Coordinates of C-alpha atoms and ligand atoms in Angstrom, one line a residue:
X10 CA -96.0 -60.1 44.7
X11 CA -93.1 -61.7 46.2
X12 CA -90.7 -60.0 48.5
X13 CA -88.1 -60.0 45.6
X14 CA -90.5 -58.1 43.4
X15 CA -91.0 -55.5 46.0
X16 CA -89.6 -52.1 44.9
X17 CA -87.8 -50.3 47.4
X18 CA -89.1 -46.8 47.9
X19 CA -86.4 -44.3 49.0
X20 CA -87.6 -42.0 51.8
X21 CA -88.6 -38.6 50.2
X22 CA -85.9 -36.0 50.6
X23 CA -87.1 -33.0 52.4
X24 CA -87.5 -30.4 49.7
X25 CA -85.4 -27.3 50.5
X26 CA -87.5 -24.3 50.0
X27 CA -85.6 -21.7 47.9
X28 CA -84.9 -18.3 49.4
X29 CA -87.9 -15.8 48.8
X30 CA -87.3 -13.1 46.3
X31 CA -87.4 -10.4 49.1
X32 CA -84.7 -12.2 51.1
X33 CA -82.4 -12.6 48.1
X34 CA -82.8 -8.8 47.2
X35 CA -82.2 -7.9 50.8
X36 CA -79.1 -10.0 50.8
X37 CA -77.8 -8.7 47.5
X38 CA -78.6 -5.1 48.5
X39 CA -77.2 -5.3 51.9
X40 CA -74.2 -7.3 50.9
X41 CA -73.2 -4.9 48.1
X42 CA -73.9 -1.8 50.0
X43 CA -71.9 -3.2 53.0
X44 CA -68.8 -4.1 50.7
X45 CA -68.9 -0.7 49.2
X46 CA -68.8 1.0 52.5
X47 CA -66.2 -1.4 53.7
X48 CA -64.2 -0.6 50.7
X49 CA -64.5 3.2 51.1
X50 CA -63.6 3.3 54.8
X51 CA -60.8 0.7 54.5
X52 CA -59.3 2.9 51.7
X53 CA -59.6 6.1 53.9
X54 CA -57.9 4.2 56.7
X55 CA -55.1 3.2 54.4
X56 CA -54.5 6.6 53.1
X57 CA -54.4 8.1 56.7
X58 CA -52.0 5.5 58.0
X59 CA -49.5 5.6 55.0
X60 CA -49.6 9.5 55.2
X61 CA -48.8 9.3 59.0
X62 CA -45.9 6.7 58.0
X63 CA -44.6 8.9 55.3
X64 CA -44.7 12.1 57.5
X65 CA -42.8 10.3 60.3
X66 CA -40.2 9.1 58.0
X67 CA -39.7 12.5 56.6
X68 CA -39.5 14.0 60.1
X69 CA -36.8 11.7 61.1
X70 CA -34.9 12.1 57.8
X71 CA -35.1 16.1 58.5
X72 CA -33.6 15.4 61.9
X73 CA -30.8 13.4 60.6
X74 CA -30.0 16.0 58.2
X75 CA -29.8 18.7 60.8
X76 CA -27.8 16.7 63.2
X77 CA -25.2 15.8 60.6
X78 CA -25.0 19.4 59.6
X79 CA -24.4 20.5 63.3
X80 CA -21.9 17.8 63.8
X81 CA -20.1 18.9 60.6
X82 CA -20.1 22.6 61.2
X83 CA -19.8 22.7 65.0
X84 CA -18.2 19.5 66.0
X85 CA -17.0 20.5 69.6
X86 CA -20.0 22.5 70.7
X87 CA -22.1 19.3 71.8
X88 CA -24.0 21.8 74.2
X89 CA -25.4 24.0 71.4
X90 CA -26.2 20.9 69.4
X91 CA -28.2 19.8 72.4
X92 CA -30.0 23.0 72.8
X93 CA -30.7 23.7 69.2
X94 CA -32.0 20.2 68.8
X95 CA -34.3 20.6 71.9
X96 CA -35.7 24.0 70.8
X97 CA -36.5 22.8 67.3
X98 CA -38.1 19.5 68.3
X99 CA -40.1 20.8 71.2
X100 CA -42.6 22.2 68.6
X101 CA -43.8 18.7 68.2
X102 CA -46.1 18.5 71.4
X103 CA -47.3 14.9 71.4
X104 CA -44.4 13.1 69.7
X105 CA -41.3 13.0 71.8
X106 CA -38.0 12.7 70.1
X107 CA -35.0 11.0 71.7
X108 CA -31.4 11.6 70.4
X109 CA -28.2 10.0 71.4
X110 CA -24.7 10.8 69.9
X111 CA -21.9 8.1 70.5
X112 CA -18.3 8.3 69.6
X113 CA -16.5 5.5 67.7
X114 CA -15.6 3.7 71.0
X115 CA -19.3 3.6 71.9
X116 CA -19.3 6.3 74.5
X117 CA -22.2 8.5 74.8
X118 CA -21.6 12.2 74.1
X119 CA -25.1 13.4 74.2
X120 CA -28.4 11.8 75.3
X121 CA -32.0 13.1 75.8
X122 CA -32.8 12.9 79.5
X123 CA -34.6 9.6 80.4
X124 CA -33.7 8.0 77.1
X125 CA -31.8 5.1 78.4
X126 CA -34.7 4.1 80.5
X127 CA -36.8 3.4 77.6
X128 CA -34.2 2.7 74.9
X129 CA -30.8 1.1 75.5
X130 CA -28.2 1.6 72.6
X131 CA -28.8 -2.2 71.5
X132 CA -32.3 -1.9 70.6
X133 CA -31.2 0.4 67.5
X134 CA -30.7 -1.0 64.2
X135 CA -27.4 -1.2 62.5
X136 CA -26.3 2.2 61.4
X137 CA -26.4 3.2 57.7
X138 CA -23.2 4.1 55.8
X139 CA -21.8 7.4 56.6
X140 CA -23.0 9.4 53.6
X141 CA -26.1 7.3 52.9
X142 CA -29.5 8.7 53.3
X143 CA -31.3 7.2 56.4
X144 CA -33.5 4.3 55.3
X145 CA -36.8 3.1 56.8
X146 CA -37.1 3.4 60.5
X147 CA -37.7 0.2 62.8
X148 CA -40.7 0.2 64.8
X149 CA -40.7 -1.3 68.2
X150 CA -42.7 -1.5 71.4
X151 CA -41.0 -0.8 74.6
X152 CA -41.7 -2.6 77.9
X153 CA -43.7 0.5 79.1
X154 CA -46.0 -0.1 76.1
X155 CA -44.9 2.8 74.1
X156 CA -44.4 2.6 70.3
X157 CA -40.9 4.0 69.0
X158 CA -39.6 4.5 65.4
X159 CA -35.8 4.0 65.6
X160 CA -33.1 5.2 63.3
X161 CA -29.4 5.1 63.7
X162 CA -27.0 6.8 61.2
X163 CA -23.2 7.7 60.9
X164 CA -22.2 11.3 60.7
X165 CA -18.8 13.2 60.0
X166 CA -17.3 15.4 62.7
X167 CA -15.9 18.6 61.4
X168 CA -15.6 19.4 57.6
X169 CA -12.5 17.3 56.8
X170 CA -11.9 15.1 59.8
X171 CA -11.6 11.3 59.7
X172 CA -13.7 11.1 62.9
X173 CA -17.3 9.9 62.8
X174 CA -20.1 9.8 65.3
X175 CA -23.1 7.5 65.6
X176 CA -26.4 9.2 66.0
X177 CA -29.3 7.2 67.4
X178 CA -32.8 8.8 66.9
X179 CA -36.1 7.6 68.5
X180 CA -39.5 9.0 67.7
X181 CA -42.4 8.2 69.9
X182 CA -45.4 7.5 67.9
X183 CA -47.6 6.1 70.6
X184 CA -50.1 9.1 70.0
X185 CA -50.4 8.3 66.4
X186 CA -50.9 4.6 67.2
X187 CA -53.8 5.6 69.6
X188 CA -55.2 7.9 67.0
X189 CA -55.2 5.0 64.5
X190 CA -56.6 2.6 67.1
X191 CA -59.5 5.2 67.8
X192 CA -60.1 5.5 64.2
X193 CA -60.3 1.8 63.8
X194 CA -62.7 1.5 66.6
X195 CA -65.0 4.2 64.9
X196 CA -64.7 2.4 61.5
X197 CA -66.1 -1.0 63.0
X198 CA -68.9 1.0 64.8
X199 CA -69.8 2.8 61.6
X200 CA -69.5 -0.6 59.6
X201 CA -71.7 -2.4 62.1
X202 CA -74.3 0.4 62.0
X203 CA -74.2 0.4 58.1
X204 CA -74.6 -3.4 58.0
X205 CA -77.8 -3.1 59.9
X206 CA -79.1 0.0 58.2
X207 CA -78.5 -1.7 54.7
X208 CA -80.3 -4.9 55.8
X209 CA -83.2 -2.8 57.0
X210 CA -83.2 -0.6 54.0
X211 CA -82.8 -3.3 51.6
X212 CA -85.5 -5.2 53.1
X213 CA -87.9 -2.2 52.8
X214 CA -86.8 -1.6 49.1
X215 CA -87.4 -5.3 48.3
X216 CA -90.8 -5.3 50.0
X217 CA -91.9 -2.1 48.2
X218 CA -90.5 -3.4 44.8
X219 CA -92.4 -6.6 45.2
X220 CA -95.7 -5.1 46.5
X221 CA -97.2 -5.3 42.9
X222 CA -96.4 -9.1 42.9
X223 CA -98.4 -9.4 46.2
X224 CA -101.3 -7.6 44.6
X225 CA -101.2 -10.0 41.6
X226 CA -101.2 -12.8 44.1
X227 CA -104.1 -11.4 46.0
X228 CA -106.2 -10.9 42.9
X229 CA -105.4 -14.5 41.7
X230 CA -106.5 -15.7 45.2
X231 CA -109.9 -13.9 45.0
X232 CA -110.8 -15.3 41.6
X233 CA -113.5 -17.8 41.5
X234 CA -115.9 -18.9 38.7
X235 CA -118.4 -16.4 40.2
X236 CA -115.9 -13.5 40.3
X237 CA -114.0 -13.7 37.2
X238 CA -114.6 -10.0 36.8
X239 CA -111.7 -9.0 39.0
X240 CA -108.9 -7.3 37.3
X241 CA -105.4 -5.9 38.5
X242 CA -105.0 -2.2 38.4
X243 CA -101.7 -2.2 36.6
X244 CA -101.1 1.7 35.8
X245 CA -99.0 2.3 38.9
X246 CA -96.9 -0.9 38.3
X247 CA -93.2 -0.5 37.0
X248 CA -92.8 -1.7 33.4
X249 CA -92.0 -5.2 33.9
X250 CA -94.6 -6.0 36.3
X251 CA -97.2 -4.0 34.3
X252 CA -96.7 -6.4 31.4
X253 CA -97.2 -9.3 33.7
X254 CA -100.3 -7.6 35.2
X255 CA -101.6 -6.9 31.6
X256 CA -100.9 -10.5 30.5
X257 CA -102.6 -11.8 33.7
X258 CA -105.6 -9.6 33.0
X259 CA -105.9 -10.6 29.3
X260 CA -105.8 -14.3 30.5
X261 CA -108.8 -13.4 32.9
X262 CA -110.6 -11.8 29.9
X263 CA -110.2 -15.0 28.0
X264 CA -111.2 -17.1 30.8
X265 CA -114.2 -14.9 31.6
X266 CA -115.3 -15.0 28.0
X267 CA -115.0 -18.8 27.9
X268 CA -116.9 -19.1 31.0
X269 CA -119.7 -16.9 30.0
X270 CA -119.9 -18.7 26.6
X271 CA -120.0 -22.1 28.5
X272 CA -122.7 -20.7 30.8
X273 CA -124.8 -19.4 27.7
X274 CA -124.3 -22.7 25.9
X275 CA -125.5 -24.6 29.0
X276 CA -128.6 -22.4 29.3
X277 CA -129.2 -22.8 25.5
X278 CA -128.8 -26.7 25.7
X279 CA -131.4 -26.9 28.5
X280 CA -133.7 -24.6 26.6
X281 CA -133.4 -26.7 23.3
X282 CA -133.9 -30.0 25.3
X283 CA -137.0 -28.6 27.1
X284 CA -138.9 -27.9 24.0
X285 CA -139.0 -31.6 22.4
X286 CA -139.4 -33.2 25.8
X287 CA -142.3 -30.9 26.9
X288 CA -143.7 -31.8 23.4
X289 CA -143.4 -35.5 24.0
X290 CA -144.8 -35.2 27.4
X291 CA -147.8 -32.9 26.5
X292 CA -148.8 -35.3 23.7
X293 CA -148.5 -38.3 26.0
X294 CA -150.5 -36.9 28.6
X295 CA -153.2 -35.7 26.1
X296 CA -153.3 -39.2 24.5
X297 CA -153.6 -40.8 27.7
X298 CA -156.4 -38.4 29.0
X299 CA -159.1 -40.7 27.6
X300 CA -159.7 -43.7 25.5
X301 CA -159.0 -43.0 21.8
X302 CA -159.2 -44.9 18.5
X303 CA -155.9 -46.6 17.3
X304 CA -155.2 -44.0 14.6
X305 CA -155.0 -41.3 17.1
X306 CA -152.4 -43.2 19.2
X307 CA -150.5 -43.8 16.0
X308 CA -150.5 -40.2 15.1
X309 CA -149.3 -39.3 18.7
X310 CA -146.6 -41.9 18.5
X311 CA -145.6 -40.5 15.1
X312 CA -145.2 -37.1 16.6
X313 CA -143.3 -38.4 19.6
X314 CA -140.9 -40.1 17.1
X315 CA -140.4 -36.9 15.3
X316 CA -139.5 -35.1 18.4
X317 CA -137.1 -38.0 19.5
X318 CA -135.5 -37.6 15.9
X319 CA -135.1 -33.9 16.8
X320 CA -133.7 -34.8 20.1
X321 CA -131.2 -37.3 18.5
X322 CA -130.1 -34.8 16.0
X323 CA -129.6 -32.2 18.8
X324 CA -127.5 -34.5 21.0
X325 CA -125.5 -35.8 17.9
X326 CA -124.6 -32.3 16.9
X327 CA -123.8 -31.3 20.6
X328 CA -121.5 -34.2 20.8
X329 CA -119.9 -33.6 17.6
X330 CA -119.1 -29.9 18.7
X331 CA -117.8 -31.0 22.2
X332 CA -115.5 -33.5 20.4
X333 CA -114.2 -31.0 17.8
X334 CA -113.4 -28.6 20.6
X335 CA -111.4 -31.2 22.5
X336 CA -107.7 -30.5 22.1
X337 CA -107.2 -34.4 21.7
X338 CA -109.4 -34.6 18.6
X339 CA -107.5 -36.1 15.7
X340 CA -108.8 -35.8 12.2
X341 CA -108.2 -38.5 9.6
X342 CA -106.9 -36.7 6.6
X343 CA -106.7 -38.2 3.0
X344 CA -106.1 -37.0 -0.3
X345 CA -109.4 -36.5 -1.9
X346 CA -110.4 -35.1 -5.4
X347 CA -112.6 -32.1 -4.2
X348 CA -114.8 -32.1 -7.3
X349 CA -115.5 -35.7 -7.2
X350 CA -116.3 -35.4 -3.5
X351 CA -118.8 -32.5 -4.2
X352 CA -120.5 -34.4 -6.9
X353 CA -121.0 -37.2 -4.2
X354 CA -122.6 -34.9 -1.8
X355 CA -124.7 -33.4 -4.7
X356 CA -126.1 -37.0 -5.6
X357 CA -127.1 -37.4 -2.1
X358 CA -129.1 -34.2 -1.9
X359 CA -130.2 -34.3 -5.5
X360 CA -133.7 -35.9 -4.5
X361 CA -134.4 -33.4 -1.8
X362 CA -133.4 -30.5 -4.1
X363 CA -135.5 -31.6 -7.0
X364 CA -138.4 -32.4 -4.5
X365 CA -138.0 -28.5 -3.6
X366 CA -137.9 -27.5 -7.2
X367 CA -134.3 -26.6 -7.1
X368 CA -131.3 -27.1 -9.4
X369 CA -128.2 -28.4 -7.6
X370 CA -124.9 -27.7 -9.7
X371 CA -121.2 -28.5 -9.2
X372 CA -118.5 -26.5 -10.8
X373 CA -115.0 -27.7 -10.0
X374 CA -111.9 -28.3 -11.9
X375 CA -110.5 -31.9 -12.5
X376 CA -107.8 -33.0 -10.2
X377 CA -108.3 -30.3 -7.6
X378 CA -106.8 -32.3 -4.7
X379 CA -106.8 -31.5 -0.9
X380 CA -105.8 -33.3 2.3
X381 CA -109.2 -33.5 4.0
X382 CA -111.1 -35.6 6.4
X383 CA -113.8 -37.1 3.9
X384 CA -116.5 -37.7 6.5
X385 CA -116.1 -34.1 8.0
X386 CA -116.1 -32.5 4.6
X387 CA -119.3 -34.3 3.5
X388 CA -121.0 -33.1 6.6
X389 CA -119.9 -29.5 6.3
X390 CA -121.0 -29.3 2.7
X391 CA -124.3 -31.2 3.5
X392 CA -125.0 -28.8 6.2
X393 CA -124.6 -25.9 3.8
X394 CA -126.7 -27.5 1.1
X395 CA -129.4 -28.3 3.7
X396 CA -129.5 -24.6 4.6
X397 CA -129.6 -23.6 0.9
X398 CA -132.5 -26.0 0.2
X399 CA -134.5 -24.8 3.2
X400 CA -134.1 -21.2 2.4
X401 CA -134.5 -21.2 -1.3
X402 CA -137.8 -21.0 -3.1
X403 CA -138.9 -23.5 -6.0
X404 CA -137.1 -22.8 -9.3
X405 CA -134.1 -21.5 -7.6
X406 CA -130.6 -22.7 -8.0
X407 CA -127.9 -23.9 -5.8
X408 CA -124.2 -23.9 -6.9
X409 CA -121.3 -25.8 -5.4
X410 CA -118.0 -24.7 -6.7
X411 CA -114.4 -25.3 -5.8
X412 CA -111.3 -23.2 -6.7
X413 CA -107.8 -23.0 -5.9
X414 CA -106.6 -19.6 -4.8
X415 CA -102.7 -19.6 -4.1
X416 CA -102.0 -22.4 -1.6
X417 CA -105.8 -22.4 -0.5
X418 CA -108.7 -24.3 -1.8
X419 CA -112.0 -22.4 -1.7
X420 CA -115.3 -24.4 -1.5
X421 CA -118.3 -22.2 -2.3
X422 CA -122.0 -23.0 -1.7
X423 CA -124.3 -20.3 -3.0
X424 CA -127.9 -20.1 -3.5
X425 CA -130.6 -17.8 -4.9
X426 CA -132.7 -17.9 -1.7
X427 CA -134.2 -15.5 0.7
X428 CA -130.8 -14.4 2.1
X429 CA -129.9 -13.2 5.6
X430 CA -130.4 -9.7 6.9
X431 CA -127.1 -7.9 7.7
X432 CA -127.9 -7.5 11.4
X433 CA -128.0 -11.4 11.6
X434 CA -125.0 -12.1 9.6
X435 CA -122.4 -11.7 12.3
X436 CA -124.2 -14.3 14.5
X437 CA -125.1 -17.0 12.2
X438 CA -122.0 -19.2 13.2
X439 CA -123.1 -18.9 16.9
X440 CA -124.5 -22.1 18.4
X441 CA -128.4 -22.2 18.5
X442 CA -128.6 -19.0 16.6
X443 CA -131.6 -19.0 14.1
X444 CA -132.6 -16.0 12.2
X445 CA -136.3 -16.9 12.0
X446 CA -137.0 -17.6 15.8
X447 CA -140.7 -18.2 15.0
X448 CA -139.6 -21.3 13.1
X449 CA -136.9 -22.3 15.6
X450 CA -139.3 -24.8 17.2
X451 CA -139.7 -26.8 14.1
X452 CA -138.3 -30.2 14.4
X453 CA -135.9 -29.6 11.5
X454 CA -134.0 -26.7 12.7
X455 CA -131.6 -27.1 15.6
X456 CA -129.3 -23.9 14.9
X457 CA -126.1 -25.7 15.2
X458 CA -125.5 -26.5 11.3
X459 CA -123.2 -23.5 10.6
X460 CA -121.4 -23.8 14.1
X461 CA -120.5 -27.4 12.9
X462 CA -119.2 -26.1 9.6
X463 CA -117.0 -23.6 11.4
X464 CA -115.6 -26.1 13.7
X465 CA -114.9 -28.4 10.8
X466 CA -113.1 -25.7 8.9
X467 CA -111.1 -24.8 12.1
X468 CA -110.2 -28.5 12.6
X469 CA -108.6 -28.4 9.0
X470 CA -106.7 -25.2 9.8
X471 CA -109.2 -23.4 7.5
X472 CA -111.9 -20.5 7.9
X473 CA -115.5 -20.0 6.8
X474 CA -117.1 -16.8 5.8
X475 CA -120.7 -15.9 4.7
X476 CA -121.9 -13.2 2.5
X477 CA -125.7 -12.6 1.8
X478 CA -128.0 -10.2 0.2
X479 CA -131.7 -10.4 1.4
X480 CA -134.1 -11.7 -1.5
X481 CA -131.0 -12.5 -3.8
X482 CA -129.2 -15.2 -2.1
X483 CA -126.4 -16.4 0.3
X484 CA -122.9 -17.3 -0.5
X485 CA -120.9 -19.4 2.0
X486 CA -117.2 -19.9 1.4
X487 CA -115.0 -22.6 3.2
X488 CA -111.3 -21.8 2.9
X489 CA -108.9 -24.7 3.4
X490 CA -105.2 -25.1 3.3
X491 CA -104.7 -27.1 -0.1
X492 CA -101.7 -29.0 -1.7
X493 CA -99.2 -27.1 -4.0
X494 CA -99.9 -29.2 -7.1
X495 CA -101.0 -27.4 -10.2
X496 CA -104.2 -29.0 -11.1
X497 CA -105.2 -29.3 -14.9
X498 CA -108.1 -27.2 -15.5
X499 CA -111.1 -28.5 -17.4
Ligands
LIG1 N1 -128.4 -20.3 2.8 C1 -129.1 -19.7 3.7 N2 -130.1 -18.8 3.4 C2 -130.7 -18.0 4.3 N3 -130.5 -18.2 5.7 C3 -129.6 -19.1 6.0 C4 -128.9 -19.9 5.3 N4 -128.0 -20.6 5.8 C5 -128.3 -20.3 7.2 N5 -129.3 -19.4 7.3 C6 -129.8 -18.8 8.6 O1 -128.8 -18.9 9.6 C7 -129.3 -19.7 10.7 C8 -128.4 -20.6 11.3 O2 -128.0 -21.7 10.4 P1 -127.7 -23.0 11.0 O3 -127.4 -24.1 9.8 O4 -126.7 -22.8 11.9 O5 -128.9 -23.5 11.8 P2 -130.3 -24.2 11.4 O6 -130.1 -24.5 9.8 O7 -131.3 -23.3 11.7 O8 -130.2 -25.5 12.0 P3 -129.5 -26.9 11.8 O9 -128.7 -26.6 10.6 O10 -128.7 -27.1 13.1 O11 -130.6 -27.9 11.6 C9 -130.5 -20.5 10.2 O12 -131.5 -20.3 11.3 C10 -131.0 -19.6 9.0 O13 -131.9 -18.6 9.5
LIG2 MG1 -128.8 -25.6 9.0

């Protein structure tokens, strides 16, 4: 091959192993449980923090209302305003409130001690209009690290005077901030623990859930040709997996059945081959034992030939059955006139039948057509006729009949022979099954004739059945799918 023809082979990409089922279930379980906990705790945090905000706004609004009222009713009594304010507000232990009242020129009339150290007048927001409700407070952090809510409003002085005052209110919410920060810290701790717990819990749940799968795997791993009897105990499994296990067990049943049948078949083949080979060997040994006249050698050779014929028939039948069972087997179907075909087979066996003193008769309508493999059809009917001839005494009758029944064609071979006892009937289609075991070793009988008929019927999508009454006769019916043309009965 020239270098031009050379095919470049791309380096194989490393195949990425997909995640195991346990890992996926764990990830899904842990992920969703964690998201749920995160959502729930986040929502609780949001509720807490908005409630605190609303409470703070309400508190400041109340203070504004009170101060405005005091300024309107006792405009000159700054001291009592100061005292009243302090007394009322002291109730709030952790949240300090600063108040400053300025006149229009910006002069401070009242101020909570220590207020200007934390909060100058400039840090406050623009005051709201004189009759307007206080809006939202502004939040700032001072140089000392404390957090304040600031509010500035205008207030009337006296009931009817034109004068006004500027009230600056500051509320220390550092304690609340600390509370929220502590809450957040606990949340992260809880979430971290929850994540680890969800992952561990999820993994345990996934492992427990998948234990039956591991059991199925274990059983499958133990199965060998010699231990096909192993089954999965599926009663404790959940519904989905018990169906899997039951299907798996059914598969094992079928496999075991096939294996046993094959083993029996092999043993039977060995047994069947041994008889003719032993016969040939024995006869050859006896013949060679001493000097004999030529007629005796001829007789031995004739007997050996008979055994060879039996062997050939046996091997031919076995080969046929093996091919018929192969899934690749194709049959060559052609449209044949069933009645005509039965007559042809009859002609073939006519001589043998009349030699046995039997009447061989065909009853079939004209134009009864079917899609059939001609050679196989002849072989199946031939086998049935050979059986009938072999088991019917002289002066008996053998009938070949073909009829249409719905979309099927029935081919029947009946005789007036010795019949088959009911206990043997279910087995006659088995390979190597012979009713009369005493005659089993006769070179004519192999015990595969009916098995071949059955496999030919199966190959055509049909069935075969047998009915028999001892001392009255046997009736074998092959039922094949037929064409839906109405035949003209004759
Ligand atoms: N028409 C029949 N009347 C009575 N017994 C029958 C008839 N057909 C089959 N049998 C019984 O069923 C057994 C199985 O038949 P089958 O055709 O499979 O084998 P066989 O005739 O013994 O051998 P082979 O057909 O392979 O040469 C026979 O041994 C025979 O005892
Ligand atoms: Mg037979």
